[in-house]
mmCIF file of C-alpha atoms in Angstrom:
data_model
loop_
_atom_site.group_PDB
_atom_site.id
_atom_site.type_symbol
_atom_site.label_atom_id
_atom_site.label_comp_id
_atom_site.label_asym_id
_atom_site.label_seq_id
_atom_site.Cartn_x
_atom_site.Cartn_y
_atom_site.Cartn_z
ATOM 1 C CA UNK A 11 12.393 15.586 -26.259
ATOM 2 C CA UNK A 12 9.486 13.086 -26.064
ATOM 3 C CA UNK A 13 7.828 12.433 -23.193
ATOM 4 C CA UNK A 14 4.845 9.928 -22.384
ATOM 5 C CA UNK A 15 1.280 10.944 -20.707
ATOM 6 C CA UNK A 16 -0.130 9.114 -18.327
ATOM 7 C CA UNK A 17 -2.977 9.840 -17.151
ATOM 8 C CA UNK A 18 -3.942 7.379 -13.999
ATOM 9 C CA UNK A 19 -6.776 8.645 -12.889
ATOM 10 C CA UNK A 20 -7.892 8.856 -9.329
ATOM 11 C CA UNK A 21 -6.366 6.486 -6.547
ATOM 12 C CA UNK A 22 -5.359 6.540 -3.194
ATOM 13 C CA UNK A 23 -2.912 8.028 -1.208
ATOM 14 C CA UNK A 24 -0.978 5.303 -1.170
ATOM 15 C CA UNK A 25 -1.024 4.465 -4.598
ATOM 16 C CA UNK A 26 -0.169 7.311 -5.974
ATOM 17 C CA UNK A 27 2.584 7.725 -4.418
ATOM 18 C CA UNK A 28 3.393 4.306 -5.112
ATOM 19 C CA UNK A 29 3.166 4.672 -8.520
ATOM 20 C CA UNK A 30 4.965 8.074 -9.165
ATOM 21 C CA UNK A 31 8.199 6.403 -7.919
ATOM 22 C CA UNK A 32 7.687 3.188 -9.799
ATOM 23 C CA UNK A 33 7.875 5.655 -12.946
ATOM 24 C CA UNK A 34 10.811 7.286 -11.445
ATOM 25 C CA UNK A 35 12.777 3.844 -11.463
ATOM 26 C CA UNK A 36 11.462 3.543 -14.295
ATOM 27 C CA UNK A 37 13.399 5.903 -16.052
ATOM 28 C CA UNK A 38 10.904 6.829 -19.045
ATOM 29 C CA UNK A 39 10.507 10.537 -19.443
ATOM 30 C CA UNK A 40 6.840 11.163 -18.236
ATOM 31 C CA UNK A 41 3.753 13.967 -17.740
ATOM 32 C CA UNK A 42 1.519 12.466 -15.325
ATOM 33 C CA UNK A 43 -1.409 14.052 -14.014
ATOM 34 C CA UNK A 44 -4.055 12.314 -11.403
ATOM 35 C CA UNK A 45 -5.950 12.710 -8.806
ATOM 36 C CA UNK A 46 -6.895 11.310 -5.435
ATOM 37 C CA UNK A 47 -9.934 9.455 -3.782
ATOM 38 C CA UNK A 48 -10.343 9.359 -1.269
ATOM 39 C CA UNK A 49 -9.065 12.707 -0.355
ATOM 40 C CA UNK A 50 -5.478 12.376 1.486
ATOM 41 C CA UNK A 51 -2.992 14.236 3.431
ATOM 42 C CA UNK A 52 0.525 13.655 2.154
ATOM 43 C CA UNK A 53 3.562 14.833 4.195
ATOM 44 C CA UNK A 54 6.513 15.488 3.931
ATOM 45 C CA UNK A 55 9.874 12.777 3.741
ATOM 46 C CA UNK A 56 11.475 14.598 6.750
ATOM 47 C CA UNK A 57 8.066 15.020 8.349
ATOM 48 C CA UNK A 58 6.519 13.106 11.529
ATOM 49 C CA UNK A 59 3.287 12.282 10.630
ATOM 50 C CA UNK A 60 2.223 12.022 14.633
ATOM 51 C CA UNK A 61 3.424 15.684 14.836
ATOM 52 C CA UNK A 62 1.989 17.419 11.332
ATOM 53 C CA UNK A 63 -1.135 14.910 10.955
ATOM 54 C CA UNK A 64 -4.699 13.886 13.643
ATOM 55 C CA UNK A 65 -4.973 10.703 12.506
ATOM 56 C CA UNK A 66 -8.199 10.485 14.296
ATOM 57 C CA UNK A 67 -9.664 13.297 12.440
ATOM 58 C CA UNK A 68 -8.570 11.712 9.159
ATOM 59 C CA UNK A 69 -9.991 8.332 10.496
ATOM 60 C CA UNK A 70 -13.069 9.956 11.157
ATOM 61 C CA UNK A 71 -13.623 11.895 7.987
ATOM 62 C CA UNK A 72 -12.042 8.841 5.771
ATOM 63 C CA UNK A 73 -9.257 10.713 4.562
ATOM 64 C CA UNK A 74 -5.832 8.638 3.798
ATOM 65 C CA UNK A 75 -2.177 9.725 5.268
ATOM 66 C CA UNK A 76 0.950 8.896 3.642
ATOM 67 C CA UNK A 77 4.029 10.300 3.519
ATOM 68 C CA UNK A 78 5.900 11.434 0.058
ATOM 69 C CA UNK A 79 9.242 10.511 -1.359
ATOM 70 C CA UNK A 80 9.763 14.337 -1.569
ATOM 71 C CA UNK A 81 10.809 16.492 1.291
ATOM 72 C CA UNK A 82 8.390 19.696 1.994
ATOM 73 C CA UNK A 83 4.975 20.256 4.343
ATOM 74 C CA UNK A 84 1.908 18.414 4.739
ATOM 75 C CA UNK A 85 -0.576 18.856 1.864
ATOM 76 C CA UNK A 86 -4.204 17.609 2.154
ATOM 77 C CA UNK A 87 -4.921 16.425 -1.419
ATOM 78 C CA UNK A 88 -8.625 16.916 -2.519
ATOM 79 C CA UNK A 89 -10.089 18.805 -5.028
ATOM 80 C CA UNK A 90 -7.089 19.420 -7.459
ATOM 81 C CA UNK A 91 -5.001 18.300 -10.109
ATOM 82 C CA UNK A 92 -1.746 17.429 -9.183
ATOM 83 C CA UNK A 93 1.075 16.666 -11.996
ATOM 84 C CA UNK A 94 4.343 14.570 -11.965
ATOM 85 C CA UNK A 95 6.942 14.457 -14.326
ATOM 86 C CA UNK A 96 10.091 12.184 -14.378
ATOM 87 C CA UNK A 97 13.205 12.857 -16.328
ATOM 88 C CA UNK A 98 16.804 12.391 -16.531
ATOM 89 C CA UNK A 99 18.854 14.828 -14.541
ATOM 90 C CA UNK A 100 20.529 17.255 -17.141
ATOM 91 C CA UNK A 101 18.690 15.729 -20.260
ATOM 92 C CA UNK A 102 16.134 18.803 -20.838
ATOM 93 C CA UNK A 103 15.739 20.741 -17.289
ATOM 94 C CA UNK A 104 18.513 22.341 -15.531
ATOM 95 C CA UNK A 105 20.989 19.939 -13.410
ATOM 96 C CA UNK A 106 20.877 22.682 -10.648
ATOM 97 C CA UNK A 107 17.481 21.913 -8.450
ATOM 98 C CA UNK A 108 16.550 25.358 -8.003
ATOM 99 C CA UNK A 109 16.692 26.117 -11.991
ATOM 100 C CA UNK A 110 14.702 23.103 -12.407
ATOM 101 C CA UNK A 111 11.894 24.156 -10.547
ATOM 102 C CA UNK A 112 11.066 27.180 -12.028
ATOM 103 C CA UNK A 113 11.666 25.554 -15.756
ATOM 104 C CA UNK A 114 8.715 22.562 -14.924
ATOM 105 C CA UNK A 115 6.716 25.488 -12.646
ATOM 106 C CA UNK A 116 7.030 27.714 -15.791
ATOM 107 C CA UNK A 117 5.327 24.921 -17.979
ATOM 108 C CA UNK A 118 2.214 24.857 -15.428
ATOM 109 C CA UNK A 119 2.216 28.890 -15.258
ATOM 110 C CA UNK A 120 1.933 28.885 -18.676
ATOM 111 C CA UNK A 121 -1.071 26.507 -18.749
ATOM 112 C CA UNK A 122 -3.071 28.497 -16.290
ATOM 113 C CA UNK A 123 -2.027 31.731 -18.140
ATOM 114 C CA UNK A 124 -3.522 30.420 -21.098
ATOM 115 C CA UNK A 125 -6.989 30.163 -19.370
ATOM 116 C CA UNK A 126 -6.656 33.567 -18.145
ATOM 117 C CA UNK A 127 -5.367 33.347 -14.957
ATOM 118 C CA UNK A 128 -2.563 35.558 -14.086
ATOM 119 C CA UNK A 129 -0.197 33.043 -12.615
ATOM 120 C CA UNK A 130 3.701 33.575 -11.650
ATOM 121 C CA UNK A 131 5.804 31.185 -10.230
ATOM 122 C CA UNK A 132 7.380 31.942 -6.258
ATOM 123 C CA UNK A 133 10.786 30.382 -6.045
ATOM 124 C CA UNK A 134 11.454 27.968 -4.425
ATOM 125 C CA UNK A 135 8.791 25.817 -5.721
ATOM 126 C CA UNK A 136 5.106 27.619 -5.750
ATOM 127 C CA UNK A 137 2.905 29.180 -8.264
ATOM 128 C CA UNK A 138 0.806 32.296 -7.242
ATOM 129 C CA UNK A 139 -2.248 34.261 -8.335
ATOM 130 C CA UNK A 140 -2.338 37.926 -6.946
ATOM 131 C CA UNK A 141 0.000 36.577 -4.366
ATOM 132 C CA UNK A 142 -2.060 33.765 -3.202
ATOM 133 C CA UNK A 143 -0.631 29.669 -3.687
ATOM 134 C CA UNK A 144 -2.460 28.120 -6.024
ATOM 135 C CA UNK A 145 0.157 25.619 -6.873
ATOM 136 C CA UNK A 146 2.969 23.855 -4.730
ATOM 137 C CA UNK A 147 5.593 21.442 -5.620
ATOM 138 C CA UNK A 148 8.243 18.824 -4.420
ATOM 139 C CA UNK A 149 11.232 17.316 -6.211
ATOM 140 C CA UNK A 150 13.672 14.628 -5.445
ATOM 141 C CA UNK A 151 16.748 13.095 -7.510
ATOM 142 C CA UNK A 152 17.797 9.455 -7.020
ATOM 143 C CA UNK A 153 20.065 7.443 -8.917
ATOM 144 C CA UNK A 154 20.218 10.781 -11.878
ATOM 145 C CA UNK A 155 16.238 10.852 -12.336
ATOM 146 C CA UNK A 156 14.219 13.755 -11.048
ATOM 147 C CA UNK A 157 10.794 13.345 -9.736
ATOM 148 C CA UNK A 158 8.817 16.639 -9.387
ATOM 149 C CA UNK A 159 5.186 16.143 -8.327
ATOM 150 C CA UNK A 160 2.870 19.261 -7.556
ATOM 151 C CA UNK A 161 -0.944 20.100 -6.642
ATOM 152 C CA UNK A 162 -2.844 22.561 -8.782
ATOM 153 C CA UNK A 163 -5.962 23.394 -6.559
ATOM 154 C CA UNK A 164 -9.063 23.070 -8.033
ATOM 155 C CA UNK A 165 -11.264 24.314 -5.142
ATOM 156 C CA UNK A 166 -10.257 24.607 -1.397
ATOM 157 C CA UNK A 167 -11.393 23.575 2.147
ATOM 158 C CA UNK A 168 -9.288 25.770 4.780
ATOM 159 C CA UNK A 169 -11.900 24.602 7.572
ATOM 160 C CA UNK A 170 -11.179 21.132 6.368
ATOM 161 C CA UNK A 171 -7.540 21.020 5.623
ATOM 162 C CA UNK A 172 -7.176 22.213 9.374
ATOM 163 C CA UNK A 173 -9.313 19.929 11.008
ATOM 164 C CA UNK A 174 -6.539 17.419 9.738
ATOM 165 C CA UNK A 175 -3.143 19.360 10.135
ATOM 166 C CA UNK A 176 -2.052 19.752 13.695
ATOM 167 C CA UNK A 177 -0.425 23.310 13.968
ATOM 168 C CA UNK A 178 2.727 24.121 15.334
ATOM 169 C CA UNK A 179 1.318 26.265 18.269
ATOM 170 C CA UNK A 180 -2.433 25.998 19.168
ATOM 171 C CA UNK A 181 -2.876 28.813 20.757
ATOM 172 C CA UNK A 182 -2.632 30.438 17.649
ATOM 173 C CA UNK A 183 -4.643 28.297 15.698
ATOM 174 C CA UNK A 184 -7.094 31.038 14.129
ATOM 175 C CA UNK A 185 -4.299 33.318 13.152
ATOM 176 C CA UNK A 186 -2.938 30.329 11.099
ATOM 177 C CA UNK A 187 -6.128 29.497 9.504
ATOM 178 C CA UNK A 188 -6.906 33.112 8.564
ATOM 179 C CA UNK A 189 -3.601 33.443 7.039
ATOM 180 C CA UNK A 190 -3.936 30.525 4.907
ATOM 181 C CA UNK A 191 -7.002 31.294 3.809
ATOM 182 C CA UNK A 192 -5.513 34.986 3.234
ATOM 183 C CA UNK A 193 -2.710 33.118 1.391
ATOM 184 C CA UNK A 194 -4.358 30.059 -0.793
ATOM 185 C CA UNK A 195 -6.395 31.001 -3.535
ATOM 186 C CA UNK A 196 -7.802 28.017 -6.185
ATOM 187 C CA UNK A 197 -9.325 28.158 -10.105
ATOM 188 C CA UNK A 198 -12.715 28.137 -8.465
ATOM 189 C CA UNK A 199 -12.464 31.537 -7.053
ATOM 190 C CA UNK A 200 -11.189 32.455 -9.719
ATOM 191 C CA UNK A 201 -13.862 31.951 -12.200
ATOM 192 C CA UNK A 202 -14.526 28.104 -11.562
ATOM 193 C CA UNK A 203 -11.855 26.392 -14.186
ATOM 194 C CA UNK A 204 -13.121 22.234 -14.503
ATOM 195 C CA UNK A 205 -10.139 19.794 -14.477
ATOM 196 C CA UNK A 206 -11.076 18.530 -17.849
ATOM 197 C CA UNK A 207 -9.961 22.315 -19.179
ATOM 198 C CA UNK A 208 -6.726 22.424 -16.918
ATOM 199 C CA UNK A 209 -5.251 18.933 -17.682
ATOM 200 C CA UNK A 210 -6.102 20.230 -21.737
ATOM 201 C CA UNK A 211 -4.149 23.360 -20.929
ATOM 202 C CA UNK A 212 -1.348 21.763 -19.118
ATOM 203 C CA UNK A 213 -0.778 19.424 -21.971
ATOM 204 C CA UNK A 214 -0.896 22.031 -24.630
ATOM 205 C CA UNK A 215 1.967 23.790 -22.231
ATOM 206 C CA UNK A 216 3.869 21.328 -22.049
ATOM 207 C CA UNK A 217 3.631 20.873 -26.024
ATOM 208 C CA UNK A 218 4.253 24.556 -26.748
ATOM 209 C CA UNK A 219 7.113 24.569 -24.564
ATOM 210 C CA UNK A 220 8.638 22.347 -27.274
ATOM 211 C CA UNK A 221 8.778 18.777 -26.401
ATOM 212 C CA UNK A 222 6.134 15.985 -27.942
ATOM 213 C CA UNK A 223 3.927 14.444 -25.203
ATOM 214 C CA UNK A 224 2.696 10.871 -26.579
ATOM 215 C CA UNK A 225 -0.353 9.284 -24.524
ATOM 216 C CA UNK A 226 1.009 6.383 -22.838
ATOM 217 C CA UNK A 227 -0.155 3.714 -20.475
ATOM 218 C CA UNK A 228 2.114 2.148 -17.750
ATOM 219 C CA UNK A 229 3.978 -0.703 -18.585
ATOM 220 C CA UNK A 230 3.734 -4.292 -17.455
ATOM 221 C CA UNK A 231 6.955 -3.804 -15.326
ATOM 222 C CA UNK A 232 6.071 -0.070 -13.284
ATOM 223 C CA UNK A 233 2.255 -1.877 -12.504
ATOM 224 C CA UNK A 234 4.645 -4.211 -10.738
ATOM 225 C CA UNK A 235 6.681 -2.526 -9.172
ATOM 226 C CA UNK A 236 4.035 0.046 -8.163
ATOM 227 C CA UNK A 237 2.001 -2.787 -6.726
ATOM 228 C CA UNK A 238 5.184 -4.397 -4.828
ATOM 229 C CA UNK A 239 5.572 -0.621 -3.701
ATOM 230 C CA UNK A 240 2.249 0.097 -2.432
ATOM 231 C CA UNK A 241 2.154 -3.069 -0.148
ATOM 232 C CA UNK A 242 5.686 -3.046 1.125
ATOM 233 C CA UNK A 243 6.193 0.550 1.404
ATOM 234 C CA UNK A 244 3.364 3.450 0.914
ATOM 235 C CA UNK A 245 0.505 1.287 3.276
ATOM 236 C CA UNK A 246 3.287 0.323 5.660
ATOM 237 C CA UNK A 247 3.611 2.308 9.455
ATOM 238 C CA UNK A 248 7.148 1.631 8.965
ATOM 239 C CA UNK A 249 7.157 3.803 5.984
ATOM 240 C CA UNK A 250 4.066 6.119 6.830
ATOM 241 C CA UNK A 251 5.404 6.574 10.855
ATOM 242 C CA UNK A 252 8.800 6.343 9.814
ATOM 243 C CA UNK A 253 9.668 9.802 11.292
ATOM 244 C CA UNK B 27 18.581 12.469 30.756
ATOM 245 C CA UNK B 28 15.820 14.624 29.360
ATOM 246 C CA UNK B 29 13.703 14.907 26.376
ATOM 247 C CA UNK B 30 14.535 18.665 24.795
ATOM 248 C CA UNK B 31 12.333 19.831 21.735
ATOM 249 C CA UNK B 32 12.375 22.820 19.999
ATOM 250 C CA UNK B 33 10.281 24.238 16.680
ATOM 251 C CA UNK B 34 12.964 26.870 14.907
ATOM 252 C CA UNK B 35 11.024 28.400 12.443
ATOM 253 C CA UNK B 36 13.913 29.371 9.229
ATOM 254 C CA UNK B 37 13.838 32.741 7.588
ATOM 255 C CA UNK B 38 11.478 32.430 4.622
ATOM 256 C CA UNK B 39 9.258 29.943 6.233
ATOM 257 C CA UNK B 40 10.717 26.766 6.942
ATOM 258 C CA UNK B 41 10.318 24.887 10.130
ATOM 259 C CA UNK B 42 12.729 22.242 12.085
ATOM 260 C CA UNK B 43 11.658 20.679 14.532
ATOM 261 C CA UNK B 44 14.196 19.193 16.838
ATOM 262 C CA UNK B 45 13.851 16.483 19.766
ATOM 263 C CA UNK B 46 16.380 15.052 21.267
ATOM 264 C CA UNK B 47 17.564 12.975 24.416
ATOM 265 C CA UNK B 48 20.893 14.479 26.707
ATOM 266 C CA UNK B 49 22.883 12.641 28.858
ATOM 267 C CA UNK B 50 24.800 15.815 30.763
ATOM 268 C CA UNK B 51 25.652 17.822 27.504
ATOM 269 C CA UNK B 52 26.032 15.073 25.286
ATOM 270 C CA UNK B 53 22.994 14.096 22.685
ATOM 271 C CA UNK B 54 21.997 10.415 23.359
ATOM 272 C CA UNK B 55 19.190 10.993 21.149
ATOM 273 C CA UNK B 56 18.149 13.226 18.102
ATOM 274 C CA UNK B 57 15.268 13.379 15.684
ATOM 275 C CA UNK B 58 15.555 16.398 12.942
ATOM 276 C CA UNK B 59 11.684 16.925 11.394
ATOM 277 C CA UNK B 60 10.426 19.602 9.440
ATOM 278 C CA UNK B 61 9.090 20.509 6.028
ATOM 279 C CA UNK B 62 12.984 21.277 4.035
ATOM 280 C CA UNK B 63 14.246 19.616 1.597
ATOM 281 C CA UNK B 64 17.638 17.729 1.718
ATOM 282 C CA UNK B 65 19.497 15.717 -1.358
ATOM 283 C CA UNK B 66 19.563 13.172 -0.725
ATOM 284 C CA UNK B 67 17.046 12.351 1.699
ATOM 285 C CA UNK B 68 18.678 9.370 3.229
ATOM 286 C CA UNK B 69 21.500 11.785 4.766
ATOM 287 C CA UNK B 70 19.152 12.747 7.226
ATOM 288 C CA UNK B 71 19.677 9.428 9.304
ATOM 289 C CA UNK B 72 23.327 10.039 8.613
ATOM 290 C CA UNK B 73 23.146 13.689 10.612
ATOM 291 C CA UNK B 74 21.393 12.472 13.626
ATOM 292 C CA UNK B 75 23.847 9.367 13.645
ATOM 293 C CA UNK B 76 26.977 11.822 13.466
ATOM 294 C CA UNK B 77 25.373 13.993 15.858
ATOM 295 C CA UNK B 78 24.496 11.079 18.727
ATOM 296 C CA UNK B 79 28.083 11.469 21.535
ATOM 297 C CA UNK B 80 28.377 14.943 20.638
ATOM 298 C CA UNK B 81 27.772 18.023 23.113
ATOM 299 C CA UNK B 82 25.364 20.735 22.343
ATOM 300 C CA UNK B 83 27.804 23.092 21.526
ATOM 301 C CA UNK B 84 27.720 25.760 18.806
ATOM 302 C CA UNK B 85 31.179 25.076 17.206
ATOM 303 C CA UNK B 86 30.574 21.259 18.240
ATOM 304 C CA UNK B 87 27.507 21.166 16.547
ATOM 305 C CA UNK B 88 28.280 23.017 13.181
ATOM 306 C CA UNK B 89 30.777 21.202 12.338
ATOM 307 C CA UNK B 90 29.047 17.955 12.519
ATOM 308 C CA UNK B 91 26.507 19.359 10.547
ATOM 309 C CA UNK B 92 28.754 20.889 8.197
ATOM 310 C CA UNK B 93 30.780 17.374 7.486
ATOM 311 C CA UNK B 94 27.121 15.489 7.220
ATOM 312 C CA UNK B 95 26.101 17.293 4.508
ATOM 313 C CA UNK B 96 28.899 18.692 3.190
ATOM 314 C CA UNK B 97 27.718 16.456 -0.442
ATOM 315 C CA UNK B 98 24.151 17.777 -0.026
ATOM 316 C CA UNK B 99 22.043 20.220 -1.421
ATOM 317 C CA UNK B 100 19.331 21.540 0.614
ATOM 318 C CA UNK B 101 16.541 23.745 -0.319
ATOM 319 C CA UNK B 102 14.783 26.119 2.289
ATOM 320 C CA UNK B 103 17.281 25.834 5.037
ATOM 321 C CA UNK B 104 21.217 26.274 5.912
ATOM 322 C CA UNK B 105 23.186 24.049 8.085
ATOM 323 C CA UNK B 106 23.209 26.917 10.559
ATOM 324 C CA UNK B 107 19.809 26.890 10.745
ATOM 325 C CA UNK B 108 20.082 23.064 11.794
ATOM 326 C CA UNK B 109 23.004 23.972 14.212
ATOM 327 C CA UNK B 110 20.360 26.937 15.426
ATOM 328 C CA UNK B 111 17.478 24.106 15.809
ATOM 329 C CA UNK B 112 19.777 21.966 18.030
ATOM 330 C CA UNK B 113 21.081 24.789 19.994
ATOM 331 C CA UNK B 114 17.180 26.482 20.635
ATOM 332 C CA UNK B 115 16.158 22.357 21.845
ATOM 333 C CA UNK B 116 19.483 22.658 24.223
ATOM 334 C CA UNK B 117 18.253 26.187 25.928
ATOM 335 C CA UNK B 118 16.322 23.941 27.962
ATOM 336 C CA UNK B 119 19.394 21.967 29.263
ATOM 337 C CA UNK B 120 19.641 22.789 33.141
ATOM 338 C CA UNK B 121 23.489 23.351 33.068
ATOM 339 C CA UNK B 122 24.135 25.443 29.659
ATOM 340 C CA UNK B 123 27.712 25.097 28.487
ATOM 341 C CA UNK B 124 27.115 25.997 24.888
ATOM 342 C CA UNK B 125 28.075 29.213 25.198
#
């Protein structure tokens, strides 16, 4: 099956969000991979971003909130790669969600494989070296399309990430950082991988796993619609705060 | 009336985070948070509709959770871990009848 590449680049919070579900309506299978500046924190759809997020801390340290179409935690978004692909439900990945997950994970383990790191996928949805996360993803399905966008972490900030994350009990706030940082490992540590060499090897995955990737631009129509999205939904409190 | 919250943290690492407003026994109020996944999404606003009237009762409870989302697929968590959620939050109800 043919899908298109689009690669967008760094944007905003926001925008990026905006734009992965304007390609979801869309409807045209799609590889996207992009970035994000500034950094962000995305959370989750069922999230409350008062609850998971200090806004002051991100105010102070310029860092954007939004929340995701996708259900799952609260990701700050910095230094990595993150991927999204959009396809028809039951045209080339499993119908069933949790099949599906480990079909598109498999395509990104087998890109970091081939620079020599020893990546598995986790079910439900993550993508571990020696254990550690180095790679976690969300998926929804509207309307028979599925959206799966996922982070592959270039380099990592625990100190950081936590200055922005509220946690669920403060008193235990060190034990929680410790254990992520016990827990989250990223291609610098292990052996300092650029992101020119893992969007090359994620592309060639995605190639060997047999379908034709064809570099694409967005059309006319999702620029739209991604623009009508990011003002009326991604920059809105009514979206952002809506939980 | 009170405000009742609770964080149930799901085998395997989920969390749900329930807060919700009781008149006597009966929810007046109820927001479900938390980092699961639910398809579709929207059905979310469904469940806390269903579940406003209702008393925090076990068998109560499940089955308005299990008719919610009876069409839904969710990933990470059960609908007895939601009914668990809303029953932890309604410990803290002063006259308990959710036994």
């Amino acid at each position: 099956m043919e899908y298109r590449l689009l690669e967008t680049g760094a944007n905003n919070g926001a925008m990026n969000m905006a734009i992965d579900e304007s390609v979801m309506i869309g409807r045209i299978p799609t590889l996207r991979l992009y970035t994000w500046s500034p950094p962000a924190v995305s959370i989750g759809y069922f999230q409350s971003m008062e609850q998971e997020v200090d806004l002051k801390e991100c105010r102070t340290r310029g860092v954007d909130v939004v929340r995701r179409l996708t259900g799952g935690g609260a990701v700050y978004h910095d230094k990595e790669l993150t991927y999204s692909l959009v396809v028809e439900e039951g045209k080339d990945f499993s119908s069933d969600i949790l099949g599906s997950y480990k079909e598109i994970c498999g395509i990104i383990v087998s890109g970091l494989r081939s620079l020599g790191v020893e990546a598995e996928f986790r079910p439900v949805n993550d993508i571990v070296v020696d254990g550690r996360k180095i790679s976690g993803s969300a998926q929804t399905r509207r309307e028979g399309v599925i959206l799966q966008h996922g982070t592959i972490l270039l380099d990592v900030d625990v100190e950081t990430m936590f200055s922005l994350l509220k946690v669920p009990d403060e008193k235990i706030r060190d034990k929680i950082i410790k254990s992520a940082r016990e827990g989250v490992s990223s291609l610098r540590e292990l052996g300092g991988i650029g992101i020119g060499r893992v969007r090359e090897a994620i592309e060639e995955a995605f190639k060997k796993s047999g379908r034709r990737l064809v570099r694409g631009e967005l059309s006319k129509e999702e620029k739209e619609r991604a623009l009508n999205l990011y003002t009326t939904k991604y920059t809105r409190k009514e979206w952002n705060f809506m939980r | 009336m009170g405000v009742y919250k609770a964080d149930y943290k799901v085998p395997g690492g989920k969390m749900v985070r329930i807060q919700m407003e009781l008149n006597g026994d009966r929810i007046t109020n109820i927001r479900i948070t938390g980092d699961f996944f639910l398809h579709p999404e929207e059905a979310i606003f469904e469940l806390e509709r269903a579940l406003v009237g209702k008393r925090v009762r076990e068998g109560e409870i499940g089955s308005v959770v299990e008719k919610a989302l009876s069409k839904c697929q969710m990933v990470g968590i059960s609908p007895m871990d939601l009914r668990s959620a809303i029953m932890k939050a309604g410990r803290g109800h002063k006259n308990p009848t959710s036994s």
